[in-house]
Coordinates of C-alpha atoms in Angstrom, one line a residue:
Chain I
M17 CA 2.9 -63.1 -29.8
T18 CA 5.0 -65.4 -27.8
D19 CA 3.0 -67.7 -25.5
V20 CA 4.1 -67.5 -21.9
T21 CA 1.4 -69.7 -20.3
G22 CA 3.0 -72.9 -19.3
L23 CA 6.2 -71.2 -18.4
K24 CA 7.4 -71.7 -14.8
V25 CA 8.7 -68.3 -13.6
G26 CA 11.0 -68.3 -10.6
V27 CA 11.3 -65.1 -8.6
L28 CA 14.6 -64.9 -6.7
G29 CA 14.1 -62.6 -3.8
G30 CA 10.4 -63.1 -4.2
T31 CA 9.5 -62.2 -0.6
G32 CA 10.6 -58.6 -1.3
P33 CA 8.0 -56.0 -2.5
Q34 CA 9.0 -55.9 -6.1
G35 CA 9.4 -59.6 -6.6
K36 CA 6.2 -60.4 -4.7
G37 CA 4.2 -57.8 -6.5
L38 CA 5.2 -59.2 -9.9
A39 CA 4.6 -62.8 -8.7
L40 CA 1.1 -61.8 -7.7
R41 CA 0.3 -60.2 -11.1
W42 CA 1.8 -63.1 -13.1
A43 CA -0.1 -65.7 -11.0
K44 CA -3.4 -63.8 -11.5
A45 CA -2.6 -63.9 -15.3
G46 CA -2.4 -67.8 -15.1
I47 CA 1.4 -68.1 -15.1
K48 CA 3.0 -70.7 -12.8
V49 CA 5.2 -68.8 -10.3
I50 CA 7.8 -70.1 -7.8
I51 CA 8.8 -67.7 -5.0
G52 CA 12.4 -68.1 -4.1
S53 CA 14.0 -66.8 -0.9
R54 CA 17.1 -67.5 1.2
S55 CA 14.6 -68.9 3.7
V56 CA 12.4 -71.7 2.4
E57 CA 9.9 -71.0 5.3
R58 CA 9.5 -67.4 4.2
A59 CA 9.2 -68.4 0.6
V60 CA 6.4 -70.9 1.5
A61 CA 4.6 -68.4 3.6
A62 CA 4.7 -65.7 0.9
A63 CA 3.5 -68.3 -1.7
A64 CA 0.6 -69.3 0.6
E65 CA -0.3 -65.6 1.0
L66 CA -0.4 -65.1 -2.8
G67 CA -2.4 -68.2 -3.5
D68 CA -3.3 -68.9 -7.2
G69 CA -1.0 -71.9 -7.3
V70 CA 2.2 -70.0 -6.3
T71 CA 4.8 -72.3 -4.6
G72 CA 7.8 -71.4 -2.5
M73 CA 11.3 -72.8 -2.4
D74 CA 14.8 -71.6 -1.5
N75 CA 16.6 -69.6 -4.2
Q76 CA 18.6 -72.6 -5.3
G77 CA 15.6 -74.8 -5.7
T78 CA 13.8 -72.0 -7.5
A79 CA 16.7 -71.5 -9.9
A80 CA 16.9 -75.2 -10.6
T81 CA 13.1 -75.7 -11.1
A82 CA 12.1 -72.6 -13.0
D83 CA 12.2 -72.2 -16.8
L84 CA 13.3 -68.6 -16.4
V85 CA 13.9 -66.4 -13.4
L86 CA 13.4 -62.8 -12.3
V87 CA 16.3 -61.5 -10.1
A88 CA 14.6 -59.2 -7.5
V89 CA 17.1 -59.3 -4.7
P90 CA 18.7 -56.2 -3.0
W91 CA 21.7 -54.9 -4.8
E92 CA 23.9 -55.7 -1.9
G93 CA 23.4 -59.5 -2.3
H94 CA 23.2 -59.5 -6.1
G95 CA 26.7 -60.6 -7.1
E96 CA 27.1 -63.3 -4.5
L97 CA 23.7 -64.9 -5.1
L98 CA 24.1 -65.1 -8.9
T99 CA 27.6 -66.5 -8.5
S100 CA 26.2 -69.3 -6.4
L101 CA 23.5 -70.1 -8.9
R102 CA 25.6 -70.2 -12.1
D103 CA 25.0 -73.8 -12.8
E104 CA 21.3 -73.8 -12.0
L105 CA 20.7 -70.8 -14.3
A106 CA 22.8 -72.1 -17.2
G107 CA 20.8 -72.1 -20.5
K108 CA 18.0 -70.1 -19.0
I109 CA 16.6 -66.6 -19.5
V110 CA 17.4 -64.3 -16.5
I111 CA 15.5 -61.1 -16.0
D112 CA 17.4 -58.6 -13.8
C113 CA 15.2 -55.8 -12.3
V114 CA 17.7 -54.7 -9.6
N115 CA 18.3 -50.9 -9.1
P116 CA 21.6 -50.1 -7.5
L117 CA 20.6 -47.0 -5.5
G118 CA 21.8 -45.1 -2.5
F119 CA 19.9 -42.7 -0.3
D120 CA 21.1 -39.7 1.8
K121 CA 19.7 -36.5 3.2
Q122 CA 19.2 -35.2 -0.3
G123 CA 17.2 -38.3 -1.4
P124 CA 17.9 -41.1 -3.8
F125 CA 20.9 -41.3 -6.2
A126 CA 22.4 -43.9 -8.5
L127 CA 25.3 -45.9 -7.2
P128 CA 28.3 -46.4 -9.5
V129 CA 28.6 -50.0 -10.6
E130 CA 31.9 -51.5 -11.6
D131 CA 30.4 -53.5 -14.5
G132 CA 28.3 -50.6 -15.7
S133 CA 25.0 -51.9 -14.3
A134 CA 23.4 -54.7 -12.3
A135 CA 22.3 -56.4 -15.5
Q136 CA 25.8 -56.3 -16.9
Q137 CA 27.2 -57.7 -13.7
A138 CA 24.6 -60.5 -14.0
A139 CA 25.7 -61.2 -17.6
K140 CA 29.4 -61.4 -16.5
L141 CA 28.6 -63.7 -13.6
L142 CA 26.2 -65.9 -15.7
P143 CA 28.1 -66.5 -19.0
R144 CA 25.9 -69.5 -19.9
S145 CA 22.6 -67.7 -19.2
R146 CA 20.6 -65.3 -21.5
V147 CA 20.5 -62.1 -19.4
T148 CA 17.9 -59.4 -19.9
A149 CA 16.9 -56.3 -17.9
A150 CA 13.3 -55.3 -17.3
F151 CA 10.6 -54.4 -14.7
H152 CA 12.7 -51.7 -13.0
H153 CA 10.0 -49.0 -13.0
V154 CA 6.9 -50.8 -12.0
S155 CA 5.6 -49.6 -8.6
A156 CA 5.6 -52.3 -6.0
V157 CA 2.8 -50.5 -4.2
R158 CA 0.6 -50.6 -7.4
L159 CA 1.5 -54.2 -8.1
A160 CA 0.3 -55.3 -4.6
E161 CA -2.9 -53.2 -4.9
L162 CA -5.5 -55.5 -6.6
S163 CA -8.0 -52.6 -6.5
T164 CA -5.9 -51.3 -9.4
P165 CA -6.6 -54.0 -11.9
E166 CA -4.8 -52.4 -14.8
L167 CA -1.4 -50.9 -14.3
H168 CA -1.1 -48.6 -17.3
T169 CA 2.6 -48.7 -17.5
D170 CA 5.4 -49.7 -19.9
V171 CA 8.2 -52.1 -19.1
L172 CA 11.5 -51.4 -20.9
V173 CA 13.1 -54.7 -21.8
L174 CA 16.8 -54.6 -22.6
G175 CA 19.1 -57.4 -23.9
D176 CA 21.3 -58.6 -26.7
D177 CA 19.2 -61.7 -27.5
R178 CA 16.2 -61.0 -29.6
E179 CA 14.3 -64.2 -28.7
A180 CA 14.9 -63.6 -25.0
T181 CA 13.7 -59.9 -25.1
D182 CA 10.7 -61.0 -27.1
L183 CA 9.7 -63.5 -24.4
V184 CA 10.3 -61.1 -21.6
R185 CA 8.1 -58.5 -23.4
A186 CA 5.4 -61.1 -23.6
L187 CA 5.7 -61.6 -19.8
A188 CA 5.0 -57.9 -19.4
D189 CA 2.2 -58.0 -21.9
A190 CA 0.6 -60.8 -19.9
V191 CA -0.3 -58.4 -17.0
P192 CA -3.4 -56.3 -17.8
G193 CA -2.5 -52.8 -18.7
M194 CA 1.3 -53.5 -18.8
R195 CA 3.2 -53.4 -22.0
G196 CA 6.7 -54.7 -22.8
V197 CA 8.7 -52.3 -25.0
Y198 CA 12.2 -53.2 -26.3
G199 CA 14.5 -50.7 -24.7
G200 CA 18.0 -51.3 -26.2
R201 CA 21.0 -53.4 -25.6
L202 CA 22.3 -54.5 -22.2
R203 CA 25.1 -51.9 -22.3
N204 CA 22.3 -49.3 -22.0
A205 CA 20.9 -50.8 -18.8
H206 CA 22.7 -48.4 -16.4
Q207 CA 20.5 -45.4 -17.1
V208 CA 17.3 -47.5 -17.0
E209 CA 18.2 -48.8 -13.5
A210 CA 19.4 -45.4 -12.4
L211 CA 16.2 -43.7 -13.6
T212 CA 14.5 -45.3 -10.6
A213 CA 16.2 -42.7 -8.5
N214 CA 14.3 -40.0 -10.5
L215 CA 11.0 -41.8 -10.1
I216 CA 11.5 -42.0 -6.4
A217 CA 12.2 -38.2 -6.4
I218 CA 9.0 -37.8 -8.4
N219 CA 7.1 -39.9 -5.9
R220 CA 8.3 -37.8 -3.0
R221 CA 7.5 -34.5 -4.7
Y222 CA 4.1 -35.4 -6.1
G223 CA 2.9 -38.1 -3.6
A224 CA 2.7 -40.6 -6.4
H225 CA 3.7 -44.1 -7.4
A226 CA 5.2 -43.1 -10.7
G227 CA 6.0 -45.3 -13.7
I228 CA 6.8 -44.5 -17.3
R229 CA 5.1 -44.9 -20.7
I230 CA 6.9 -44.6 -24.0
T231 CA 5.0 -42.3 -26.5
D232 CA 4.7 -42.8 -30.2
V233 CA 5.2 -46.6 -29.9
Chain P
M11 CA 1.2 -21.3 -12.4
T12 CA 4.4 -19.3 -13.2
D13 CA 3.8 -16.8 -16.1
V14 CA 6.4 -17.2 -18.8
T15 CA 5.0 -14.8 -21.4
G16 CA 7.2 -11.8 -21.5
L17 CA 10.3 -13.9 -20.9
K18 CA 13.1 -13.6 -23.5
V19 CA 14.3 -17.2 -24.1
G20 CA 17.7 -17.6 -25.8
V21 CA 18.5 -20.9 -27.5
L22 CA 22.3 -21.5 -27.7
G23 CA 22.9 -23.8 -30.6
G24 CA 19.5 -22.8 -31.9
T25 CA 20.2 -23.7 -35.5
G26 CA 20.4 -27.4 -34.6
P27 CA 17.3 -29.6 -34.8
Q28 CA 16.5 -29.8 -31.0
G29 CA 17.1 -26.1 -30.3
K30 CA 15.3 -25.0 -33.5
G31 CA 12.3 -27.3 -32.8
L32 CA 11.8 -26.0 -29.3
A33 CA 12.3 -22.4 -30.5
L34 CA 9.5 -23.0 -33.0
R35 CA 7.1 -24.3 -30.4
W36 CA 7.9 -21.6 -27.9
A37 CA 7.5 -18.9 -30.5
K38 CA 4.1 -20.4 -31.5
A39 CA 3.1 -20.2 -27.8
G40 CA 3.8 -16.5 -27.8
I41 CA 7.2 -16.5 -26.1
K42 CA 9.9 -14.2 -27.3
V43 CA 12.8 -16.4 -28.7
I44 CA 16.3 -15.5 -29.7
I45 CA 18.2 -18.1 -31.8
G46 CA 21.9 -18.2 -31.0
S47 CA 24.6 -19.7 -33.1
R48 CA 28.3 -19.4 -33.6
S49 CA 27.4 -17.7 -36.9
V50 CA 25.2 -14.7 -36.7
E51 CA 24.3 -15.2 -40.4
R52 CA 23.0 -18.7 -39.7
A53 CA 21.1 -17.5 -36.6
V54 CA 19.4 -14.8 -38.5
A55 CA 18.5 -17.2 -41.4
A56 CA 17.0 -19.7 -38.9
A57 CA 15.1 -17.0 -37.1
A58 CA 13.6 -15.7 -40.4
E59 CA 12.6 -19.3 -41.3
L60 CA 10.8 -19.7 -38.0
G61 CA 9.0 -16.3 -38.1
D62 CA 6.7 -15.5 -35.2
G63 CA 9.0 -12.7 -34.0
V64 CA 12.0 -14.9 -33.5
T65 CA 15.3 -13.1 -33.8
G66 CA 18.9 -14.3 -34.4
M67 CA 22.2 -13.3 -32.8
D68 CA 25.6 -14.9 -32.1
N69 CA 25.7 -17.1 -29.0
Q70 CA 27.4 -14.3 -27.0
G71 CA 24.8 -11.8 -27.9
T72 CA 22.0 -14.3 -27.2
A73 CA 23.4 -15.1 -23.8
A74 CA 23.7 -11.4 -22.9
T75 CA 20.3 -10.4 -24.2
A76 CA 18.1 -13.4 -23.0
D77 CA 16.4 -13.6 -19.6
L78 CA 17.2 -17.4 -19.6
V79 CA 18.8 -19.7 -22.0
L80 CA 18.5 -23.2 -23.3
V81 CA 21.8 -24.9 -24.1
A82 CA 21.3 -27.1 -27.2
V83 CA 24.8 -27.4 -28.6
P84 CA 26.5 -30.6 -29.5
W85 CA 28.3 -32.3 -26.5
E86 CA 31.7 -31.8 -28.1
G87 CA 31.5 -28.0 -27.9
H88 CA 29.5 -27.8 -24.6
G89 CA 32.3 -27.1 -22.1
E90 CA 34.1 -24.6 -24.2
L91 CA 31.0 -22.6 -25.1
L92 CA 29.8 -22.4 -21.5
T93 CA 33.2 -21.3 -20.2
S94 CA 33.2 -18.5 -22.7
L95 CA 29.7 -17.3 -21.6
R96 CA 30.2 -17.4 -17.9
D97 CA 29.8 -13.6 -17.4
E98 CA 26.8 -13.2 -19.8
L99 CA 25.0 -16.1 -18.0
A100 CA 25.7 -15.0 -14.5
G101 CA 22.4 -14.7 -12.5
K102 CA 20.4 -16.4 -15.2
I103 CA 18.5 -19.7 -15.4
V104 CA 20.3 -22.1 -17.7
I105 CA 18.5 -25.1 -19.1
D106 CA 20.8 -27.9 -20.3
C107 CA 19.3 -30.4 -22.8
V108 CA 22.5 -31.9 -24.0
N109 CA 22.8 -35.7 -24.3
P110 CA 26.4 -37.0 -24.3
L111 CA 26.0 -40.0 -26.6
G112 CA 28.2 -42.1 -28.8
F113 CA 27.3 -44.3 -31.7
D114 CA 29.0 -47.4 -33.1
K115 CA 27.9 -50.5 -35.1
Q116 CA 25.8 -51.7 -32.2
G117 CA 23.9 -48.4 -32.1
P118 CA 23.7 -45.6 -29.5
F119 CA 25.3 -45.6 -26.1
A120 CA 25.9 -43.1 -23.2
L121 CA 29.3 -41.6 -23.0
P122 CA 31.0 -41.4 -19.6
V123 CA 31.2 -37.7 -18.4
E124 CA 33.8 -36.6 -16.0
D125 CA 31.5 -34.4 -14.0
G126 CA 28.7 -37.0 -14.0
S127 CA 26.5 -35.4 -16.7
A128 CA 26.4 -32.5 -19.1
A129 CA 24.2 -30.6 -16.7
Q130 CA 26.7 -31.0 -13.8
Q131 CA 29.4 -29.9 -16.1
A132 CA 27.3 -26.8 -16.8
A133 CA 26.8 -26.2 -13.1
K134 CA 30.5 -26.4 -12.5
L135 CA 31.4 -24.1 -15.3
L136 CA 28.7 -21.6 -14.5
P137 CA 28.9 -21.1 -10.7
R138 CA 26.9 -17.9 -10.8
S139 CA 24.0 -19.3 -12.9
R140 CA 21.0 -21.4 -11.9
V141 CA 21.5 -24.5 -13.9
T142 CA 18.6 -26.9 -14.6
A143 CA 18.4 -29.9 -17.0
A144 CA 15.3 -30.6 -19.2
F145 CA 13.9 -31.2 -22.7
H146 CA 16.3 -34.2 -23.3
H147 CA 13.6 -36.6 -24.6
V148 CA 11.5 -34.4 -26.9
S149 CA 11.7 -35.6 -30.5
A150 CA 13.2 -32.9 -32.8
V151 CA 11.2 -34.5 -35.7
R152 CA 7.9 -34.1 -33.8
L153 CA 8.8 -30.5 -32.7
A154 CA 9.4 -29.5 -36.3
E155 CA 6.2 -31.1 -37.5
L156 CA 3.4 -28.5 -37.1
S157 CA 1.0 -31.1 -38.4
T158 CA 1.4 -32.5 -34.9
P159 CA -0.1 -29.7 -33.0
E160 CA 0.0 -31.4 -29.6
L161 CA 3.1 -33.3 -28.5
H162 CA 1.7 -35.5 -25.8
T163 CA 5.0 -35.9 -23.9
D164 CA 6.4 -35.1 -20.5
V165 CA 9.6 -33.1 -19.9
L166 CA 11.6 -34.1 -16.9
V167 CA 13.0 -31.0 -15.2
L168 CA 15.9 -31.5 -12.9
G169 CA 17.7 -29.0 -10.6
D170 CA 18.5 -28.0 -7.1
D171 CA 16.7 -24.6 -7.2
R172 CA 12.9 -24.9 -6.8
E173 CA 12.1 -21.5 -8.3
A174 CA 14.2 -22.3 -11.3
T175 CA 12.7 -25.8 -11.9
D176 CA 9.2 -24.4 -11.5
L177 CA 9.9 -21.8 -14.2
V178 CA 11.3 -24.4 -16.5
R179 CA 8.3 -26.6 -15.9
A180 CA 6.1 -23.7 -16.9
L181 CA 8.1 -23.3 -20.1
A182 CA 7.3 -26.9 -20.9
D183 CA 3.6 -26.5 -20.0
A184 CA 3.4 -23.5 -22.4
V185 CA 3.7 -25.9 -25.4
P186 CA 0.4 -27.6 -26.2
G187 CA 0.4 -31.2 -25.0
M188 CA 3.7 -30.9 -23.3
R189 CA 4.0 -31.1 -19.5
G190 CA 6.9 -30.3 -17.2
V191 CA 7.4 -32.8 -14.4
Y192 CA 10.0 -32.2 -11.6
G193 CA 12.5 -35.1 -12.1
G194 CA 15.0 -34.8 -9.2
R195 CA 18.2 -33.1 -8.3
L196 CA 20.9 -32.3 -10.7
R197 CA 23.1 -35.2 -9.5
N198 CA 20.5 -37.5 -11.0
A199 CA 20.8 -35.9 -14.5
H200 CA 23.2 -38.5 -16.0
Q201 CA 20.6 -41.2 -16.4
V202 CA 18.1 -38.7 -17.9
E203 CA 20.6 -37.6 -20.5
A204 CA 21.7 -41.2 -21.1
L205 CA 18.2 -42.5 -21.5
T206 CA 18.1 -40.8 -24.9
A207 CA 20.3 -43.7 -26.1
N208 CA 17.5 -46.0 -25.2
L209 CA 14.9 -43.8 -26.9
I210 CA 17.0 -43.9 -30.1
A211 CA 17.3 -47.7 -29.9
I212 CA 13.5 -47.7 -29.5
N213 CA 13.1 -45.4 -32.5
R214 CA 15.2 -47.8 -34.6
R215 CA 13.4 -50.9 -33.5
Y216 CA 9.8 -49.5 -33.9
G217 CA 10.3 -46.8 -36.5
A218 CA 9.0 -44.3 -34.0
H219 CA 9.9 -40.8 -32.6
A220 CA 9.6 -41.9 -29.0
G221 CA 9.2 -39.7 -25.9
I222 CA 8.2 -40.5 -22.3
R223 CA 5.3 -39.9 -20.1
I224 CA 5.3 -40.2 -16.3
T225 CA 2.3 -42.2 -15.0
D226 CA 0.4 -41.6 -11.8
V227 CA 1.4 -37.9 -11.8

């Protein structure tokens, strides 16, 4: 199994619920985490709140300092942010967990994405990075809830670079109860991102914080 | 819980692996099943092979006789078949489990669908039917394998008609180990169909017959 302790993981958009929740779980697992945000003050405040050695920087400093980054920003700012960090992220593994979704009176739905998916947009904007897609379906509520010590959920990890997807799987495995499962090439990322709309519909119907598990693996 | 015994379930394309596998499990659960096929001879032969009171008819007879139908034909013939059965299927619940997928040297991928998804195409072509989408992710290999008596998998059931999705969920619940989970409106069917490409990629990587479970529900 790939060793992920000693890695510096940067979380772009780490003050949002998904990024902050994953930062918390990784920090508890002994991984060094940097929270990135547009605002260094908010990043430092979130890091202090998390404890466990988490530090805070602006997104640019986070991208430059981290060994690999999770992109956890809102879809609206996704393309612009990644374009601005092309040099800082060169040569690094990038994990995209962004779900391009819309909401109307009938609930959540998947937005059409010109490049196919957020992850494919990232790959296009970051030609010198090793882009993967993962952590779309992990409930931010459950991540934040330390009274749930084991998350019992699978993380689909997509990408075209085997070494990169293996390392990202190991980052999922590092969180108690979580398991990284290879989930296909990046061209199959759209449906994984879009499935989050179904999980939100499930949450509304059942009053749950749904995730997925892959059976027979 | 909705009672599904006494229902006559027609399986269009019931000589293919997915349709035949579900027919087998439903028949074992005491549900009356009609196998439909373009060829009445092949339908009758498949029905005889399954036993348990399963009968075989051509697709038109199946659609006319059944109380509700599962559409399990290849994507290529989907639109044409449903157009031809518009009258027979009027007023009935239709379950679409078709996955529009392509394959090339890099493996499986989701095909673009003009109407958004196979299920939405069905809803457009069958305006007098109650169209739902379900049973996309159940392994045909596991369905056929009676040495696996319990399938331990969830079935996402999508649709805009609550009574129809409840009945289809009950049809999933009728199979030991299987569970029907409401999975959202029909406009969110594309990603559920397309996710089958990811499950096939998982099967190839892990040598598995993968399915999904929804956690926290």
